[in-house]
Amino acid sequence: MTGNSYYYRKLHSLLGVIPVGFFLVEHLLTNYEAFRGGADGHQSFIDKVHWLNNLPLVLILEIVGIGLPILYHGVYGLFVAFQARNNVSNYGYFRNVMFMLQRVTGVITLIFIVWHVWSTRIQVALGHTTHDELGVLMHDIFTNPVTFTLYLIGVISSVFHFSNGMWSFLVSWGITVGPRAQRVSTYIWIGVFVAMSVMFVLTMTAFTDPQFSDTSVLDLNK
Ligand code: HEM
């Protein structure tokens, strides 16, 4: 690595955690309201959507805090993914597979995000749907077996990319140095991967409930 590329690489790594990784966790918790709210899941979810969209300077926050960091991390990540790297020979078979999967899931996640943001946030921005109708929009997506499956692939890829990326981040920033620390870290991030995947799938399934099929059940004055 020569010249500025070291810093571009470090920025790429850091942005993957703050704010992009942070956003993914926040996004999971917000959407999880659809499941956690039980019989009132639709109302709980829409309350969270309203709360988020009433934050001060929300559009600036979305562009500077989410959109641009994802764009940089994604585009620079593609550039890194297609560059040859030969320094993995001192790692075992498991780490080599993880290394390969990190690249594959990065590409899938990027494609998923473009499609997902287009069909949710951009549709609101274009005035084709409203914040109040986002539960119904998600209901339509998750009651269709084709889009449910595509979401499943996109969501699991994103969570894998985040969890395994966190493992690498801790190594490359000198936080998990020895083999023992790296082994413990592996178990922790496998746990995070499983927990987040389960929560996302419970959320997706919750949206198939008939309460999400129309907005008449909602108290929109809250
Ligand atoms: C159960 C799975 C998911 C559901 C139900 C869901 C739902 C939504 C909804 C309703 C919005 C529009 C928010 C608004 O306009 O207020 C949105 C935006 C977004 N989602 Fe997701 N999402 C899911 C998974 C994911 C995953 C796995 C990622 C990342 C890899 C992701 C990335 C984004 C991004 C970047 C935005 C735009 C952020 C913003 O401007 O608010 N989503 N999602």
Short mmCIF file of C-alpha atoms and ligand atoms in Angstrom, two decimals:
data_model
loop_
_atom_site.label_atom_id
_atom_site.label_comp_id
_atom_site.label_asym_id
_atom_site.label_seq_id
_atom_site.Cartn_x
_atom_site.Cartn_y
_atom_site.Cartn_z
CA MET A 1 0.00 0.00 0.00
CA THR A 2 1.47 3.34 -0.97
CA GLY A 3 0.70 7.03 -0.50
CA ASN A 4 -2.81 7.99 0.56
CA SER A 5 -4.29 4.54 -0.01
CA TYR A 6 -3.44 3.59 3.60
CA TYR A 7 -5.70 6.41 4.83
CA TYR A 8 -8.47 5.67 2.31
CA ARG A 9 -8.37 2.09 3.56
CA LYS A 10 -8.49 3.11 7.24
CA LEU A 11 -11.37 5.49 6.55
CA HIS A 12 -13.20 2.66 4.75
CA SER A 13 -12.69 0.39 7.76
CA LEU A 14 -13.74 3.01 10.31
CA LEU A 15 -16.87 4.09 8.38
CA GLY A 16 -17.95 0.43 8.25
CA VAL A 17 -18.32 0.54 12.04
CA ILE A 18 -19.18 4.21 12.68
CA PRO A 19 -21.72 5.10 11.42
CA VAL A 20 -22.69 2.24 9.04
CA GLY A 21 -22.52 -0.65 11.55
CA PHE A 22 -24.15 1.51 14.17
CA PHE A 23 -26.97 2.32 11.73
CA LEU A 24 -27.57 -1.39 11.01
CA VAL A 25 -28.03 -2.13 14.72
CA GLU A 26 -30.31 0.90 15.17
CA HIS A 27 -32.29 -0.09 12.05
CA LEU A 28 -32.74 -3.63 13.35
CA LEU A 29 -34.04 -2.37 16.70
CA THR A 30 -36.46 0.09 15.05
CA ASN A 31 -37.93 -2.52 12.73
CA TYR A 32 -37.98 -5.14 15.48
CA GLU A 33 -40.79 -3.06 17.05
CA ALA A 34 -43.07 -4.70 14.47
CA PHE A 35 -42.44 -8.03 16.23
CA ARG A 36 -42.02 -6.77 19.80
CA GLY A 37 -45.31 -4.83 19.64
CA GLY A 38 -47.28 -8.09 19.21
CA ALA A 39 -50.95 -7.35 18.49
CA ASP A 40 -50.05 -3.60 18.43
CA GLY A 41 -46.97 -4.16 16.26
CA HIS A 42 -48.19 -1.96 13.40
CA GLN A 43 -48.78 0.98 15.75
CA SER A 44 -45.44 0.44 17.55
CA PHE A 45 -43.58 0.32 14.24
CA ILE A 46 -45.23 3.49 12.88
CA ASP A 47 -44.59 5.28 16.19
CA LYS A 48 -40.88 4.50 15.76
CA VAL A 49 -40.97 5.71 12.11
CA HIS A 50 -42.56 8.98 13.27
CA TRP A 51 -40.06 9.36 16.11
CA LEU A 52 -37.11 8.92 13.72
CA ASN A 53 -38.52 11.24 11.08
CA ASN A 54 -39.21 13.94 13.65
CA LEU A 55 -35.56 14.09 14.71
CA PRO A 56 -34.04 17.53 14.06
CA LEU A 57 -32.16 17.85 10.73
CA VAL A 58 -33.24 14.32 9.80
CA LEU A 59 -32.51 14.75 6.07
CA ILE A 60 -28.96 15.99 6.76
CA LEU A 61 -28.51 13.11 9.22
CA GLU A 62 -29.70 10.63 6.57
CA ILE A 63 -27.38 12.03 3.88
CA VAL A 64 -24.25 12.74 5.96
CA GLY A 65 -24.71 10.03 8.60
CA ILE A 66 -26.04 7.14 6.47
CA GLY A 67 -26.08 7.73 2.69
CA LEU A 68 -22.57 9.11 2.06
CA PRO A 69 -20.77 6.72 4.48
CA ILE A 70 -22.53 3.71 2.85
CA LEU A 71 -21.66 5.07 -0.60
CA TYR A 72 -17.96 5.45 0.28
CA HIS A 73 -17.77 2.13 2.15
CA GLY A 74 -19.58 0.32 -0.69
CA VAL A 75 -17.75 1.83 -3.67
CA TYR A 76 -14.28 1.68 -2.09
CA GLY A 77 -15.15 -1.82 -0.82
CA LEU A 78 -15.86 -2.95 -4.41
CA PHE A 79 -12.49 -1.56 -5.45
CA VAL A 80 -10.76 -3.50 -2.61
CA ALA A 81 -12.75 -6.67 -3.33
CA PHE A 82 -11.42 -6.92 -6.86
CA GLN A 83 -7.79 -6.29 -5.88
CA ALA A 84 -5.59 -9.34 -5.32
CA ARG A 85 -4.37 -9.88 -1.76
CA ASN A 86 -1.81 -12.59 -1.03
CA ASN A 87 -1.29 -12.24 2.69
CA VAL A 88 -3.90 -14.76 3.84
CA SER A 89 -1.63 -17.81 3.55
CA ASN A 90 -0.73 -17.69 7.26
CA TYR A 91 -4.40 -18.06 8.26
CA GLY A 92 -6.24 -21.39 8.37
CA TYR A 93 -8.95 -22.71 6.07
CA PHE A 94 -11.79 -21.19 8.16
CA ARG A 95 -10.40 -17.64 7.93
CA ASN A 96 -9.81 -18.00 4.20
CA VAL A 97 -13.47 -18.96 3.71
CA MET A 98 -14.56 -16.02 5.90
CA PHE A 99 -12.31 -13.70 3.87
CA MET A 100 -13.95 -14.84 0.64
CA LEU A 101 -17.47 -14.62 2.12
CA GLN A 102 -16.75 -11.06 3.34
CA ARG A 103 -16.26 -10.00 -0.27
CA VAL A 104 -19.23 -11.94 -1.65
CA THR A 105 -21.63 -10.63 1.04
CA GLY A 106 -20.31 -7.09 0.52
CA VAL A 107 -21.37 -7.17 -3.13
CA ILE A 108 -24.78 -8.75 -2.31
CA THR A 109 -25.37 -6.22 0.51
CA LEU A 110 -24.60 -3.27 -1.77
CA ILE A 111 -27.05 -4.48 -4.44
CA PHE A 112 -29.65 -5.18 -1.73
CA ILE A 113 -29.29 -1.70 -0.19
CA VAL A 114 -29.75 0.05 -3.57
CA TRP A 115 -32.95 -1.93 -4.24
CA HIS A 116 -34.22 -1.66 -0.64
CA VAL A 117 -33.64 2.12 -0.31
CA TRP A 118 -35.18 2.68 -3.74
CA SER A 119 -38.35 0.81 -2.78
CA THR A 120 -38.72 2.40 0.69
CA ARG A 121 -37.05 5.76 1.43
CA ILE A 122 -36.92 7.03 -2.17
CA GLN A 123 -40.61 6.16 -2.75
CA VAL A 124 -41.46 8.33 0.28
CA ALA A 125 -39.22 11.12 -1.09
CA LEU A 126 -40.95 10.92 -4.50
CA GLY A 127 -44.36 11.17 -2.81
CA HIS A 128 -45.47 7.72 -4.06
CA THR A 129 -46.07 6.58 -0.50
CA THR A 130 -46.10 8.15 2.99
CA HIS A 131 -44.40 7.31 6.28
CA ASP A 132 -47.76 6.12 7.60
CA GLU A 133 -47.97 3.56 4.79
CA LEU A 134 -44.51 2.02 5.35
CA GLY A 135 -45.97 -0.88 7.40
CA VAL A 136 -48.33 -1.72 4.51
CA LEU A 137 -45.43 -1.47 2.04
CA MET A 138 -43.35 -3.91 4.13
CA HIS A 139 -46.42 -6.19 4.48
CA ASP A 140 -46.70 -6.35 0.67
CA ILE A 141 -42.98 -7.16 0.36
CA PHE A 142 -42.98 -9.91 2.99
CA THR A 143 -46.23 -11.63 1.96
CA ASN A 144 -44.74 -12.19 -1.49
CA PRO A 145 -42.55 -15.35 -1.34
CA VAL A 146 -40.17 -14.03 -4.04
CA THR A 147 -39.44 -10.69 -2.34
CA PHE A 148 -39.39 -12.40 1.08
CA THR A 149 -36.63 -14.72 -0.19
CA LEU A 150 -34.66 -11.86 -1.77
CA TYR A 151 -34.89 -9.95 1.53
CA LEU A 152 -33.77 -13.03 3.44
CA ILE A 153 -30.64 -13.25 1.26
CA GLY A 154 -30.00 -9.49 1.53
CA VAL A 155 -30.55 -9.32 5.29
CA ILE A 156 -28.44 -12.40 6.14
CA SER A 157 -25.66 -11.12 3.85
CA SER A 158 -25.74 -7.71 5.56
CA VAL A 159 -25.61 -9.22 9.06
CA PHE A 160 -22.79 -11.58 8.07
CA HIS A 161 -20.86 -8.73 6.46
CA PHE A 162 -21.28 -6.65 9.62
CA SER A 163 -20.37 -9.42 12.11
CA ASN A 164 -17.38 -10.79 10.21
CA GLY A 165 -16.34 -7.22 9.36
CA MET A 166 -16.28 -6.42 13.08
CA TRP A 167 -13.98 -9.41 13.65
CA SER A 168 -11.55 -8.11 11.01
CA PHE A 169 -11.85 -4.54 12.26
CA LEU A 170 -10.74 -5.57 15.76
CA VAL A 171 -7.70 -7.35 14.26
CA SER A 172 -6.70 -4.57 11.88
CA TRP A 173 -6.99 -1.84 14.54
CA GLY A 174 -4.78 -3.86 16.91
CA ILE A 175 -7.53 -4.59 19.47
CA THR A 176 -7.57 -8.41 19.24
CA VAL A 177 -3.87 -9.21 18.83
CA GLY A 178 -3.08 -12.76 19.96
CA PRO A 179 -4.61 -16.04 18.73
CA ARG A 180 -6.61 -16.48 21.95
CA ALA A 181 -8.21 -13.03 21.71
CA GLN A 182 -9.02 -13.69 18.06
CA ARG A 183 -10.60 -17.05 18.90
CA VAL A 184 -12.80 -15.52 21.64
CA SER A 185 -13.73 -12.75 19.20
CA THR A 186 -14.78 -15.37 16.63
CA TYR A 187 -17.27 -16.89 19.13
CA ILE A 188 -18.62 -13.48 20.11
CA TRP A 189 -19.26 -12.40 16.50
CA ILE A 190 -20.82 -15.76 15.60
CA GLY A 191 -23.20 -15.10 18.54
CA VAL A 192 -23.96 -11.59 17.26
CA PHE A 193 -24.53 -12.94 13.73
CA VAL A 194 -27.03 -15.54 14.98
CA ALA A 195 -28.86 -13.12 17.33
CA MET A 196 -29.21 -10.36 14.72
CA SER A 197 -30.27 -12.82 11.99
CA VAL A 198 -32.98 -14.31 14.24
CA MET A 199 -34.25 -10.82 15.15
CA PHE A 200 -34.39 -9.76 11.49
CA VAL A 201 -36.25 -12.93 10.45
CA LEU A 202 -38.76 -12.51 13.34
CA THR A 203 -39.28 -8.92 12.12
CA MET A 204 -39.84 -9.96 8.51
CA THR A 205 -42.33 -12.64 9.60
CA ALA A 206 -44.15 -10.17 11.90
CA PHE A 207 -44.87 -7.92 8.90
CA THR A 208 -46.90 -10.72 7.25
CA ASP A 209 -49.56 -10.34 10.01
CA PRO A 210 -52.92 -9.00 8.64
CA GLN A 211 -52.77 -5.99 11.04
CA PHE A 212 -50.13 -4.56 8.63
CA SER A 213 -52.41 -4.83 5.58
CA ASP A 214 -54.06 -1.43 6.10
CA THR A 215 -53.56 1.82 7.99
CA SER A 216 -57.10 1.97 9.44
CA VAL A 217 -55.91 0.26 12.65
CA LEU A 218 -53.50 3.13 13.32
CA ASP A 219 -53.91 6.12 15.61
CA LEU A 220 -51.98 8.62 13.49
CA ASN A 221 -52.40 11.55 15.86
CA LYS A 222 -49.95 10.10 18.38
C1 HEM B 1 -36.48 -6.72 8.19
C2 HEM B 1 -35.66 -6.07 7.42
C3 HEM B 1 -35.81 -4.61 7.07
C4 HEM B 1 -36.92 -3.80 7.10
C5 HEM B 1 -38.33 -4.16 7.52
C6 HEM B 1 -36.51 -2.47 6.67
C7 HEM B 1 -37.34 -1.36 6.56
C8 HEM B 1 -36.98 -0.10 6.13
C9 HEM B 1 -37.87 1.03 5.97
C10 HEM B 1 -39.39 1.00 6.28
C11 HEM B 1 -37.14 2.10 5.54
C12 HEM B 1 -37.66 3.54 5.23
C13 HEM B 1 -37.50 4.39 6.48
C14 HEM B 1 -38.10 5.79 6.37
O1 HEM B 1 -38.30 6.29 5.28
O2 HEM B 1 -38.37 6.36 7.43
C15 HEM B 1 -35.77 1.64 5.40
C16 HEM B 1 -34.70 2.43 5.00
C17 HEM B 1 -33.39 1.99 4.90
N1 HEM B 1 -32.92 0.70 5.13
FE1 HEM B 1 -34.02 -0.89 5.77
N2 HEM B 1 -35.15 -2.49 6.40
C18 HEM B 1 -34.69 -3.79 6.63
C19 HEM B 1 -33.38 -4.23 6.48
C20 HEM B 1 -32.31 -3.45 6.11
C21 HEM B 1 -30.93 -3.89 6.02
C22 HEM B 1 -30.43 -5.30 6.32
C23 HEM B 1 -30.19 -2.81 5.63
C24 HEM B 1 -28.72 -2.65 5.41
C25 HEM B 1 -27.97 -3.48 4.89
C26 HEM B 1 -31.09 -1.69 5.44
C27 HEM B 1 -30.71 -0.43 5.04
C28 HEM B 1 -31.56 0.67 4.91
C29 HEM B 1 -31.12 2.01 4.54
C30 HEM B 1 -29.66 2.42 4.24
C31 HEM B 1 -32.27 2.83 4.54
C32 HEM B 1 -32.33 4.34 4.25
C33 HEM B 1 -32.11 5.01 5.58
C34 HEM B 1 -32.90 6.25 5.80
O3 HEM B 1 -32.74 7.17 5.05
O4 HEM B 1 -33.69 6.27 6.77
N3 HEM B 1 -32.36 -2.11 5.75
N4 HEM B 1 -35.70 0.30 5.77
#
